[in-house]
mmCIF file of C-alpha atoms in Angstrom:
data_model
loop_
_atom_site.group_PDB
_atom_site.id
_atom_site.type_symbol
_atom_site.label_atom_id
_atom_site.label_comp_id
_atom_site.label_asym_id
_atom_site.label_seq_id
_atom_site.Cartn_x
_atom_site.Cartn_y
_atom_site.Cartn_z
ATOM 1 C CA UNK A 1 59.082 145.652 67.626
ATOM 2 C CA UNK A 2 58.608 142.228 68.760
ATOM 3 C CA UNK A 3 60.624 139.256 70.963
ATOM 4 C CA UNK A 4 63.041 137.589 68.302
ATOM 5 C CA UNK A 5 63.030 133.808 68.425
ATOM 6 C CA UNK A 6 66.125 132.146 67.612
ATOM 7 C CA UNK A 7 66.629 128.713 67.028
ATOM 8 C CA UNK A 8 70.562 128.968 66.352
ATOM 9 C CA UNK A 9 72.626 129.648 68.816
ATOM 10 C CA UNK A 10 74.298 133.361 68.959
ATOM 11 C CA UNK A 11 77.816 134.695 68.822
ATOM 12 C CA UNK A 12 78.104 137.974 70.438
ATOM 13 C CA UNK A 13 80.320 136.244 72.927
ATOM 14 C CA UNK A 14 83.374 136.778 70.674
ATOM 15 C CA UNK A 15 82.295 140.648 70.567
ATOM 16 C CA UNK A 16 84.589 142.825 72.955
ATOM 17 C CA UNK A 17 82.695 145.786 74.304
ATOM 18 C CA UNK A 18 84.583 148.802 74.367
ATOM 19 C CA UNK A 19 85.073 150.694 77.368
ATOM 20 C CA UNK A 20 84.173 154.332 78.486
ATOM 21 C CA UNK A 21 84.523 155.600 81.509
ATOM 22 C CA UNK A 22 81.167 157.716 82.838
ATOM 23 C CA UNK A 23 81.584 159.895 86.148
ATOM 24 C CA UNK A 24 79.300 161.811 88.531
ATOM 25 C CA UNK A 25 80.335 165.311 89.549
ATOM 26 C CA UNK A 26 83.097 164.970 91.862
ATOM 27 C CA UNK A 27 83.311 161.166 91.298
ATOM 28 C CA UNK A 28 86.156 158.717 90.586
ATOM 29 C CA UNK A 29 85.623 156.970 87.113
ATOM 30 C CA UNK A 30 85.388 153.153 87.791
ATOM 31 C CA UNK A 31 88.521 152.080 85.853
ATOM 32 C CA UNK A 32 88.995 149.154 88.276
ATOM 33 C CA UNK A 33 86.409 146.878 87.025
ATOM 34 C CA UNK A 34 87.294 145.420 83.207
ATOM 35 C CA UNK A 35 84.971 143.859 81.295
ATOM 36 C CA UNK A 36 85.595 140.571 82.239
ATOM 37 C CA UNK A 37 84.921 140.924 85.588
ATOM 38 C CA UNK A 38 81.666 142.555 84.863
ATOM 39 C CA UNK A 39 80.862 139.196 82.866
ATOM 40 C CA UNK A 40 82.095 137.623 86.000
ATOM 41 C CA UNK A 41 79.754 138.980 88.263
ATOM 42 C CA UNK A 42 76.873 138.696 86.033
ATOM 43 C CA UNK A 43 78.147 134.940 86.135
ATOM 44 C CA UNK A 44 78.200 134.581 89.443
ATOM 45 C CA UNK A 45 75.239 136.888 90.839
ATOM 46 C CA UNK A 46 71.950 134.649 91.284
ATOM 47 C CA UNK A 47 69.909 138.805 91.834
ATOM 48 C CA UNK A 48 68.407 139.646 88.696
ATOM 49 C CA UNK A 49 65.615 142.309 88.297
ATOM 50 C CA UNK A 50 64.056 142.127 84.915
ATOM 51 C CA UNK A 51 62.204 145.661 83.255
ATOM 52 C CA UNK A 52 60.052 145.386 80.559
ATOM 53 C CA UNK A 53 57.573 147.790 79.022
ATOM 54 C CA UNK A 54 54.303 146.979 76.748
ATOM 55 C CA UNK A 55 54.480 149.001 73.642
ATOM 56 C CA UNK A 56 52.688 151.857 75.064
ATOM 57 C CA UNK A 57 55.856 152.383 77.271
ATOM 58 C CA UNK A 58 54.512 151.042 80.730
ATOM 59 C CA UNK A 59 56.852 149.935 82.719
ATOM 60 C CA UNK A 60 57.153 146.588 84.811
ATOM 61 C CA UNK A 61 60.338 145.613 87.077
ATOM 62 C CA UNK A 62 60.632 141.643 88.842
ATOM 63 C CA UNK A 63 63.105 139.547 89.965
ATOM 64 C CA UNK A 64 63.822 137.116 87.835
ATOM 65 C CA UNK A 65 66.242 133.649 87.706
ATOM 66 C CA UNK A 66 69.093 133.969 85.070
ATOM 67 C CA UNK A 67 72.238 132.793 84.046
ATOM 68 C CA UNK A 68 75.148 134.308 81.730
ATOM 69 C CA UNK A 69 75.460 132.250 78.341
ATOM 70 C CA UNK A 70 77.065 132.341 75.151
ATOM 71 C CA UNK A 71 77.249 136.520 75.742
ATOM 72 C CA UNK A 72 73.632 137.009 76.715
ATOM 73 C CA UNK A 73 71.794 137.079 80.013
ATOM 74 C CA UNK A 74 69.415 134.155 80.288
ATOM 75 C CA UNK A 75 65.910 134.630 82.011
ATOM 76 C CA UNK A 76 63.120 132.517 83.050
ATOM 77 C CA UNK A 77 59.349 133.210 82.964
ATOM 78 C CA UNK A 78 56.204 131.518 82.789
ATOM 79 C CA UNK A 79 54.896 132.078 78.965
ATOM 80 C CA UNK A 80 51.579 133.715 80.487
ATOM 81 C CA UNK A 81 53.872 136.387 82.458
ATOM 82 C CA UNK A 82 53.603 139.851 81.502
ATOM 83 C CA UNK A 83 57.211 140.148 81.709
ATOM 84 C CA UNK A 84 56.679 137.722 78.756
ATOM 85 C CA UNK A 85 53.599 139.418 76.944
ATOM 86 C CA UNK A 86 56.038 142.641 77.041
ATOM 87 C CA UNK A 87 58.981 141.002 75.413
ATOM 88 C CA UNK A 88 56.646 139.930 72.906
ATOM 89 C CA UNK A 89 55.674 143.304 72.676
ATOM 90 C CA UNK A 90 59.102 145.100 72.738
ATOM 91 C CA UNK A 91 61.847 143.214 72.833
ATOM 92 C CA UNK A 92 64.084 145.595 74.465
ATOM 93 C CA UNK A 93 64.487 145.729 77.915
ATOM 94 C CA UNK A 94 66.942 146.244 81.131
ATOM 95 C CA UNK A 95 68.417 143.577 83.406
ATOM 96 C CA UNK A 96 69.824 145.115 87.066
ATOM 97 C CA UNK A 97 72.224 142.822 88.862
ATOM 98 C CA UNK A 98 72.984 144.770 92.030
ATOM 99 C CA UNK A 99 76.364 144.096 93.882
ATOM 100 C CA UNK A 100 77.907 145.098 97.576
ATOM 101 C CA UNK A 101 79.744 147.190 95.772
ATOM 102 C CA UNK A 102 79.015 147.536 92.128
ATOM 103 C CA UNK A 103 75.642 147.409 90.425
ATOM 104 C CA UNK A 104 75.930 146.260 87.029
ATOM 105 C CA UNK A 105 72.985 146.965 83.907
ATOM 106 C CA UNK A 106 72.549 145.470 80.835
ATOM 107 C CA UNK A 107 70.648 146.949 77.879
ATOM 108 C CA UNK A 108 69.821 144.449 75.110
ATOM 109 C CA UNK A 109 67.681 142.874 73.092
ATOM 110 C CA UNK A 110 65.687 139.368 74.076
ATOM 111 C CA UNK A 111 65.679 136.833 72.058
ATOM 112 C CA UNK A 112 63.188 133.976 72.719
ATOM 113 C CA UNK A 113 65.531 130.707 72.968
ATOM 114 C CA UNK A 114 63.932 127.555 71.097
ATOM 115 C CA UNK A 115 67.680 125.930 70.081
ATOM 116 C CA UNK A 116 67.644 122.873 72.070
ATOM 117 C CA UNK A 117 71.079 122.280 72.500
ATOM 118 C CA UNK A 118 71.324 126.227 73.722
ATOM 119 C CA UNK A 119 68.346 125.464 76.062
ATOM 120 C CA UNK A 120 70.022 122.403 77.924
ATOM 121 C CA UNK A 121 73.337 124.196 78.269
ATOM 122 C CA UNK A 122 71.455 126.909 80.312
ATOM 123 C CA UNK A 123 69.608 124.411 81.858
ATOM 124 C CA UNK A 124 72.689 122.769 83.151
ATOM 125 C CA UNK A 125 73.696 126.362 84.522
ATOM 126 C CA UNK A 126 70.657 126.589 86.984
ATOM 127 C CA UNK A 127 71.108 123.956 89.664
ATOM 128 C CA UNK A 128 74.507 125.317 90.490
ATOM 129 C CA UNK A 129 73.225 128.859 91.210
ATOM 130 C CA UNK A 130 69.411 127.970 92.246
ATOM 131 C CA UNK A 131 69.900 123.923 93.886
ATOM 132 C CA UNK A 132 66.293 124.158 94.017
ATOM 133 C CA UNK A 133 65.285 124.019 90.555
ATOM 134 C CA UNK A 134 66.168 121.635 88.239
ATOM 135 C CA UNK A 135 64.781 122.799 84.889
ATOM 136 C CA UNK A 136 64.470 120.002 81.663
ATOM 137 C CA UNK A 137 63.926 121.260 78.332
ATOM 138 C CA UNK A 138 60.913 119.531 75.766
ATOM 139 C CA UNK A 139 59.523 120.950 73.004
ATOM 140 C CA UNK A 140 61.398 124.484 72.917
ATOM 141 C CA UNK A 141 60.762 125.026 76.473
ATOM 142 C CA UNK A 142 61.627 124.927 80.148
ATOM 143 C CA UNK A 143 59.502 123.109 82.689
ATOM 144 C CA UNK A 144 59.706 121.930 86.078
ATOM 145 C CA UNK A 145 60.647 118.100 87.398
ATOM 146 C CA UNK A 146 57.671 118.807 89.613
ATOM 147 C CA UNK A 147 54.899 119.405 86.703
ATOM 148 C CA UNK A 148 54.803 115.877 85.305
ATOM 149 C CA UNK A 149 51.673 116.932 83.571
ATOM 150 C CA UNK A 150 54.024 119.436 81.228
ATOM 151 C CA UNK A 151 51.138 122.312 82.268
ATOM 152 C CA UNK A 152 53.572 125.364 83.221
ATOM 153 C CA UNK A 153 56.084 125.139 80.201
ATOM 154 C CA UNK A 154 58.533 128.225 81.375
ATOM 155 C CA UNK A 155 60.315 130.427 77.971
ATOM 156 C CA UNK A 156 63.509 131.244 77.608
ATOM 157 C CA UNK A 157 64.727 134.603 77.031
ATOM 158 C CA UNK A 158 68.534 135.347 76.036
ATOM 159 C CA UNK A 159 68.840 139.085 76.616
ATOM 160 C CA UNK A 160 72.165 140.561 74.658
ATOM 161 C CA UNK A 161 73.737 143.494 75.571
ATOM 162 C CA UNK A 162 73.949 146.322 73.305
ATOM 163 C CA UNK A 163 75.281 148.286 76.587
ATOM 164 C CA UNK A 164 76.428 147.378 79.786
ATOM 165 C CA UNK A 165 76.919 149.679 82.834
ATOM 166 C CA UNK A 166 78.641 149.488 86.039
ATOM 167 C CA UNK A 167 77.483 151.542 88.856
ATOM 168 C CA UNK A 168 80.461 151.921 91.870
ATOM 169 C CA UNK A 169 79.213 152.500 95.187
ATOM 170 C CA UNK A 170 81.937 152.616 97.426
ATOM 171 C CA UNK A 171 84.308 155.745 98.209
ATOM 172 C CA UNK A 172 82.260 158.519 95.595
ATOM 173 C CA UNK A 173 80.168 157.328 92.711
ATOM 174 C CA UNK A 174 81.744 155.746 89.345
ATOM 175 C CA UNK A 175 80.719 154.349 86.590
ATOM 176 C CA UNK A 176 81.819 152.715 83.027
ATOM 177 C CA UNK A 177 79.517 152.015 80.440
ATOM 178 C CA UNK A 178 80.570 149.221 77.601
ATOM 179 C CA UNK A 179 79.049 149.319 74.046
ATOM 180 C CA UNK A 180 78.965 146.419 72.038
ATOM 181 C CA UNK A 181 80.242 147.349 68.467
ATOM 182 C CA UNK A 182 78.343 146.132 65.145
ATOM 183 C CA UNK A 183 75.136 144.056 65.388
ATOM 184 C CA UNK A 184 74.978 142.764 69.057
ATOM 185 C CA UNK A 185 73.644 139.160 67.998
ATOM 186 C CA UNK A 186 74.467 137.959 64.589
ATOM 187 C CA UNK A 187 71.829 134.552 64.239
ATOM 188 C CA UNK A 188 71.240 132.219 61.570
ATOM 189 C CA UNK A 189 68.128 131.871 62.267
ATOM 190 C CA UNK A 190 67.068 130.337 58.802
ATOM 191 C CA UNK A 191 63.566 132.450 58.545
ATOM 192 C CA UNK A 192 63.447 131.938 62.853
ATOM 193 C CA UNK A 193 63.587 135.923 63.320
ATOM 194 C CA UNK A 194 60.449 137.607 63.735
#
């Protein structure tokens, strides 16, 4: 399977996961946290670790910047990455977003994001969570204020859940997983989909 490319801008935002509660032996199912507090934190959290794997099934973890929008986690990485050459490979992949108290995971799909419009909204997101980095989108792409030669164009990877998990850590081990009913991105893509 390879990285979709969308061009359109997705709707699994309006998609309400539904909620089952998961529990260790001996643990206290994590009831607490609703789903919109899990969107919260992934929000709000600026810790992303990204895992990948080639289509032979090796696997590769990094950090990674992202932002939450329009329902999908929102990475960055340099098209040359092999975080990049394995979403090319096989789309699907794992996002951990580890909390004091609650680590969150999100299993989706990643979509390569070449909507412009899309692309400047998450571009807008970044300075608030990383001040450092100031992204501007040309020609389907991220790049840096600093590369004024346009050499080091950065993609754009919308990763949408199909599952979501949150991990407690405090007072026993809980957990609730949330599965995203139906098709977890419906696209028109217009032929973008590949």
């Amino acid at each position: 399977m390879t990285s979709h490319e969308t061009h359109r801008i997705p709707v699994a935002e309006s998609a309400e996961p539904v909620a089952e509660e998961l529990s260790s032996p001996g643990g206290t199912p994590l009831t607490t946290l609703g789903w919109a507090e899990a969107r919260t934190r992934l929000s709000d959290s600026g810790d992303f670790l990204l895992a990948t794997s080639t289509a032979g099934g090796r696997v590769h973890v990094v950090p990674v910047l992202g932002v939450w929008s329009d329902g999908a986690v929102c990475v960055v990485t340099g098209r040359r990455t092999r975080k990049a050459r394995d979403l090319a490979e096989n789309d699907s992949c794992a996002i951990t977003v580890p909390g004091h108290d609650v680590d969150i995971v999100v299993e989706g799909t990643a979509h390569l994001v070449r909507d412009t419009a899309w692309l400047r909204r998450i571009a807008d997101l970044f300075p608030s969570k990383y001040p450092w980095w100031h992204p501007f989108v040309a020609d389907g792409e991220f790049h840096d204020p600093a590369d004024t030669a346009l050499g080091n164009p950065q993609h754009v990877f919308a990763v949408v859940p199909t599952v979501v998990f949150a991990f407690g850590k405090e007072d026993g081990f809980s957990a609730t997983r949330w599965r995203f009913p139906g098709k977890p991105l419906a696209v028109a893509t217009e032929g973008a989909l590949r």
